[in-house]
mmCIF file of C-alpha atoms in Angstrom:
data_model
loop_
_atom_site.group_PDB
_atom_site.id
_atom_site.type_symbol
_atom_site.label_atom_id
_atom_site.label_comp_id
_atom_site.label_asym_id
_atom_site.label_seq_id
_atom_site.Cartn_x
_atom_site.Cartn_y
_atom_site.Cartn_z
ATOM 1 C CA MET V 1 0.000 0.000 0.000
ATOM 2 C CA LYS V 2 2.837 2.342 0.911
ATOM 3 C CA THR V 3 4.575 1.531 -2.365
ATOM 4 C CA ILE V 4 1.458 2.470 -4.358
ATOM 5 C CA ARG V 5 1.219 5.798 -2.522
ATOM 6 C CA LYS V 6 4.870 6.546 -3.241
ATOM 7 C CA VAL V 7 4.382 5.790 -6.925
ATOM 8 C CA MET V 8 1.294 8.009 -7.089
ATOM 9 C CA PHE V 9 3.128 10.824 -5.283
ATOM 10 C CA MET V 10 6.109 10.624 -7.618
ATOM 11 C CA GLY V 11 3.804 10.587 -10.625
ATOM 12 C CA LEU V 12 2.051 13.714 -9.358
ATOM 13 C CA LEU V 13 5.379 15.495 -8.947
ATOM 14 C CA LEU V 14 6.337 14.578 -12.488
ATOM 15 C CA LEU V 15 3.040 15.921 -13.830
ATOM 16 C CA LEU V 16 3.577 19.202 -11.990
ATOM 17 C CA ALA V 17 7.119 19.462 -13.273
ATOM 18 C CA LEU V 18 6.162 19.003 -16.915
ATOM 19 C CA PRO V 19 4.680 22.505 -17.429
ATOM 20 C CA MET V 20 7.705 24.038 -15.679
ATOM 21 C CA ALA V 21 10.069 22.145 -17.914
ATOM 22 C CA ALA V 22 8.129 23.336 -20.958
ATOM 23 C CA GLN V 23 8.624 27.011 -20.035
ATOM 24 C CA ARG V 24 11.378 29.170 -21.460
ATOM 25 C CA LYS V 25 12.555 32.663 -20.626
ATOM 26 C CA VAL V 26 12.640 35.539 -23.082
ATOM 27 C CA LYS V 27 14.477 38.766 -22.313
ATOM 28 C CA PHE V 28 13.106 42.041 -23.687
ATOM 29 C CA THR V 29 15.241 45.176 -24.105
ATOM 30 C CA ILE V 30 13.259 48.312 -24.954
ATOM 31 C CA ALA V 31 15.040 51.445 -26.198
ATOM 32 C CA GLU V 32 14.258 54.718 -27.959
ATOM 33 C CA LYS V 33 15.003 54.525 -31.662
ATOM 34 C CA ALA V 34 16.403 58.043 -32.029
ATOM 35 C CA THR V 35 18.840 57.889 -29.117
ATOM 36 C CA GLU V 36 19.053 54.152 -28.359
ATOM 37 C CA GLN V 37 18.560 55.065 -24.707
ATOM 38 C CA PRO V 38 16.656 52.522 -22.559
ATOM 39 C CA ILE V 39 12.983 53.233 -21.921
ATOM 40 C CA ILE V 40 12.155 52.837 -18.249
ATOM 41 C CA GLY V 41 8.666 51.736 -17.235
ATOM 42 C CA ALA V 42 7.540 50.404 -20.615
ATOM 43 C CA VAL V 43 4.692 47.912 -20.150
ATOM 44 C CA ILE V 44 5.018 44.583 -21.986
ATOM 45 C CA THR V 45 1.742 42.689 -22.338
ATOM 46 C CA TYR V 46 1.893 39.107 -23.628
ATOM 47 C CA ALA V 47 -0.489 36.182 -24.132
ATOM 48 C CA ASP V 48 -0.965 33.032 -26.213
ATOM 49 C CA ASN V 49 -3.564 34.709 -28.452
ATOM 50 C CA GLU V 50 -3.359 37.597 -30.913
ATOM 51 C CA LYS V 51 -6.095 39.614 -29.174
ATOM 52 C CA LEU V 52 -4.117 39.415 -25.934
ATOM 53 C CA LYS V 53 -6.965 37.974 -23.893
ATOM 54 C CA SER V 54 -6.082 36.905 -20.328
ATOM 55 C CA PRO V 55 -2.643 38.492 -20.673
ATOM 56 C CA GLN V 56 0.328 38.790 -18.362
ATOM 57 C CA ARG V 57 2.342 41.974 -17.918
ATOM 58 C CA VAL V 58 5.836 43.044 -16.951
ATOM 59 C CA VAL V 59 7.487 46.474 -16.697
ATOM 60 C CA THR V 60 10.988 47.333 -17.890
ATOM 61 C CA ASN V 61 13.610 48.232 -15.289
ATOM 62 C CA MET V 62 16.180 51.054 -15.182
ATOM 63 C CA ASP V 63 18.046 49.423 -18.062
ATOM 64 C CA GLY V 64 14.901 49.061 -20.174
ATOM 65 C CA GLU V 65 14.928 45.300 -19.638
ATOM 66 C CA ALA V 66 12.305 42.746 -18.587
ATOM 67 C CA THR V 67 12.242 38.949 -18.615
ATOM 68 C CA ILE V 68 9.144 36.825 -19.192
ATOM 69 C CA SER V 69 8.377 33.104 -19.137
ATOM 70 C CA VAL V 70 6.492 31.656 -22.091
ATOM 71 C CA PRO V 71 5.507 28.116 -23.145
ATOM 72 C CA GLN V 72 8.170 26.238 -25.058
ATOM 73 C CA SER V 73 5.954 25.274 -27.973
ATOM 74 C CA ASP V 74 2.958 27.639 -28.020
ATOM 75 C CA LYS V 75 3.066 30.819 -30.089
ATOM 76 C CA CYS V 76 2.998 34.008 -28.010
ATOM 77 C CA TYR V 77 2.028 37.540 -28.894
ATOM 78 C CA TYR V 78 3.192 40.759 -27.243
ATOM 79 C CA GLN V 79 2.498 44.478 -27.144
ATOM 80 C CA VAL V 80 4.794 47.160 -25.737
ATOM 81 C CA VAL V 81 3.418 50.545 -24.668
ATOM 82 C CA SER V 82 5.034 53.579 -23.064
ATOM 83 C CA VAL V 83 3.838 57.162 -22.612
ATOM 84 C CA GLY V 84 4.883 59.348 -25.544
ATOM 85 C CA TYR V 85 5.819 56.449 -27.837
ATOM 86 C CA ASN V 86 4.085 54.499 -30.582
ATOM 87 C CA PRO V 87 3.066 51.017 -29.349
ATOM 88 C CA LEU V 88 4.812 47.929 -30.694
ATOM 89 C CA LYS V 89 3.212 44.572 -31.492
ATOM 90 C CA GLY V 90 4.687 41.274 -32.542
ATOM 91 C CA THR V 91 5.148 37.576 -31.905
ATOM 92 C CA ILE V 92 7.691 35.800 -29.760
ATOM 93 C CA GLY V 93 9.582 33.290 -31.860
ATOM 94 C CA SER V 94 12.370 30.969 -30.855
ATOM 95 C CA ASP V 95 14.698 33.797 -29.820
ATOM 96 C CA SER V 96 15.711 33.992 -26.191
ATOM 97 C CA SER V 97 16.079 37.777 -26.350
ATOM 98 C CA LEU V 98 14.385 40.611 -28.197
ATOM 99 C CA LYS V 99 15.655 44.185 -28.574
ATOM 100 C CA LEU V 100 12.925 46.561 -29.671
ATOM 101 C CA PHE V 101 13.136 50.249 -30.569
ATOM 102 C CA MET V 102 10.209 52.592 -29.977
ATOM 103 C CA THR V 103 9.583 55.815 -31.883
ATOM 104 C CA GLU V 104 8.281 59.004 -30.327
ATOM 105 C CA ASP V 105 4.621 59.808 -30.856
ATOM 106 C CA VAL V 106 4.761 63.590 -30.927
ATOM 107 C CA MET V 107 1.084 63.976 -31.844
ATOM 108 C CA LYS V 108 -0.143 62.276 -28.670
ATOM 109 C CA VAL V 109 1.968 64.286 -26.240
ATOM 110 C CA ASN V 110 -0.232 67.181 -25.197
ATOM 111 C CA GLU V 111 1.379 70.614 -25.311
ATOM 112 C CA VAL V 112 1.448 72.671 -22.144
ATOM 113 C CA VAL V 113 0.563 76.276 -22.958
ATOM 114 C CA VAL V 114 1.071 78.964 -20.328
ATOM 115 C CA THR V 115 -0.973 82.087 -20.919
ATOM 116 C CA GLY V 116 -1.454 85.339 -19.089
ATOM 117 C CA SER V 117 -4.387 87.699 -19.086
ATOM 118 C CA ARG V 118 -5.427 90.956 -17.532
ATOM 119 C CA THR V 119 -8.736 92.520 -16.680
ATOM 120 C CA ALA V 120 -9.374 96.207 -17.106
ATOM 121 C CA ARG V 121 -10.967 97.906 -14.112
ATOM 122 C CA PRO V 122 -11.569 101.532 -13.080
ATOM 123 C CA ILE V 123 -8.851 103.120 -10.960
ATOM 124 C CA LYS V 124 -11.441 103.972 -8.312
ATOM 125 C CA LEU V 125 -11.906 100.243 -7.683
ATOM 126 C CA SER V 126 -8.199 99.709 -7.031
ATOM 127 C CA PRO V 127 -7.505 98.656 -3.407
ATOM 128 C CA VAL V 128 -4.464 100.964 -3.280
ATOM 129 C CA SER V 129 -4.015 104.620 -4.114
ATOM 130 C CA THR V 130 -3.271 104.808 -7.850
ATOM 131 C CA GLN V 131 -2.515 107.840 -9.990
ATOM 132 C CA VAL V 132 -2.145 107.790 -13.782
ATOM 133 C CA ILE V 133 -0.321 110.697 -15.420
ATOM 134 C CA GLY V 134 -0.212 110.837 -19.199
ATOM 135 C CA GLY V 135 2.719 112.251 -21.116
ATOM 136 C CA LYS V 136 0.426 114.667 -22.935
ATOM 137 C CA GLU V 137 -0.812 116.048 -19.628
ATOM 138 C CA LEU V 138 2.733 116.799 -18.496
ATOM 139 C CA VAL V 139 3.625 118.457 -21.795
ATOM 140 C CA ASP V 140 0.421 120.507 -21.904
ATOM 141 C CA ALA V 141 0.939 121.651 -18.305
ATOM 142 C CA GLY V 142 4.380 122.975 -19.254
ATOM 143 C CA TYR V 143 6.314 121.459 -16.366
ATOM 144 C CA ALA V 144 10.053 122.057 -16.676
ATOM 145 C CA ASP V 145 10.957 119.952 -13.657
ATOM 146 C CA LEU V 146 9.795 116.356 -13.230
ATOM 147 C CA THR V 147 9.908 116.569 -9.447
ATOM 148 C CA LYS V 148 7.435 119.453 -9.430
ATOM 149 C CA ALA V 149 5.258 117.688 -11.993
ATOM 150 C CA LEU V 150 4.961 114.572 -9.852
ATOM 151 C CA GLN V 151 4.307 116.549 -6.685
ATOM 152 C CA GLN V 152 1.645 118.677 -8.365
ATOM 153 C CA GLU V 153 -0.121 115.900 -10.248
ATOM 154 C CA THR V 154 0.063 113.236 -7.519
ATOM 155 C CA PRO V 155 -1.814 113.954 -4.280
ATOM 156 C CA GLY V 156 0.272 113.313 -1.178
ATOM 157 C CA MET V 157 3.530 112.902 -3.120
ATOM 158 C CA ASN V 158 6.667 114.174 -1.406
ATOM 159 C CA ILE V 159 10.137 114.060 -2.996
ATOM 160 C CA GLN V 160 13.170 115.238 -1.047
ATOM 161 C CA LYS V 161 16.797 115.516 -2.054
ATOM 162 C CA VAL V 162 19.113 113.382 0.059
ATOM 163 C CA GLY V 163 22.775 112.485 -0.187
ATOM 164 C CA PHE V 164 22.276 109.435 -2.399
ATOM 165 C CA GLY V 165 19.483 110.731 -4.587
ATOM 166 C CA ASN V 166 15.783 111.412 -4.067
ATOM 167 C CA GLU V 167 13.730 110.092 -1.182
ATOM 168 C CA ILE V 168 10.092 109.500 -1.993
ATOM 169 C CA SER V 169 7.016 109.194 0.175
ATOM 170 C CA MET V 170 3.361 109.151 -0.765
ATOM 171 C CA GLN V 171 0.480 109.685 1.634
ATOM 172 C CA GLY V 172 2.652 108.631 4.549
ATOM 173 C CA LEU V 173 4.058 105.537 2.824
ATOM 174 C CA ASP V 174 7.830 105.342 2.398
ATOM 175 C CA ALA V 175 9.650 104.400 -0.804
ATOM 176 C CA ARG V 176 9.330 100.659 -0.130
ATOM 177 C CA HIS V 177 5.576 100.947 -0.635
ATOM 178 C CA VAL V 178 5.549 103.334 -3.611
ATOM 179 C CA LEU V 179 5.771 101.964 -7.127
ATOM 180 C CA PHE V 180 6.324 103.920 -10.354
ATOM 181 C CA LEU V 181 5.549 102.335 -13.712
ATOM 182 C CA GLN V 182 6.244 103.671 -17.178
ATOM 183 C CA ASP V 183 4.292 101.719 -19.805
ATOM 184 C CA GLY V 184 4.085 98.860 -17.309
ATOM 185 C CA GLU V 185 7.836 98.857 -16.549
ATOM 186 C CA ARG V 186 8.971 99.279 -12.965
ATOM 187 C CA LEU V 187 11.091 102.387 -12.412
ATOM 188 C CA THR V 188 11.700 102.595 -8.671
ATOM 189 C CA GLY V 189 14.574 100.821 -6.970
ATOM 190 C CA ASP V 190 14.090 97.968 -4.526
ATOM 191 C CA MET V 191 16.287 99.374 -1.741
ATOM 192 C CA ALA V 192 15.098 102.933 -1.260
ATOM 193 C CA GLY V 193 12.727 103.574 -4.144
ATOM 194 C CA ASN V 194 15.004 106.160 -5.734
ATOM 195 C CA LEU V 195 13.813 107.526 -9.052
ATOM 196 C CA ASP V 196 16.039 107.515 -12.116
ATOM 197 C CA TYR V 197 14.663 110.569 -13.883
ATOM 198 C CA GLU V 198 16.657 109.876 -17.044
ATOM 199 C CA ARG V 199 14.381 106.898 -17.708
ATOM 200 C CA PHE V 200 11.376 109.205 -18.094
ATOM 201 C CA ASN V 201 10.933 110.427 -21.648
ATOM 202 C CA LEU V 202 9.088 113.735 -21.416
#
């Protein structure tokens, strides 16, 4: 009785070993065609049918490589996909290694467009005190000195001569909180807000 059990057990082991013996390993190497650099994270899907039903999957490593086990005799099909590349399809023949090159799919990589916009609003709705002085106004008023023009046309503006230039204050705010723009370009300095009068074209 014990002998029969041993024979049955050995036979079962042999049956289980048969599929394993019929398996073979195939090594995939996936690279970019233009640069021949390895493609990391490419997904290889493979199955014993062309429609890839009930498939198995592996992902390429840092070297663009992945190894799969396929039946020794059955024909296998594969598909390789990676973001930004055209997919590859094919069959696994008798080769123990496959090196495949993927081409970039420029059309499927969405462009990132950065845009800017502005909204016009009345000065009276501005949360800070804002004064707009047009060049024509200054010319028509006949100002010969820019300092006087700014002080006259801008309420609360005070400009004083100091050793290093001109010190500006506006409605109690020092130069760090006063900003001058000419056609949208900043004119005041970051340290003390000193004005470079030569930059104004009157």
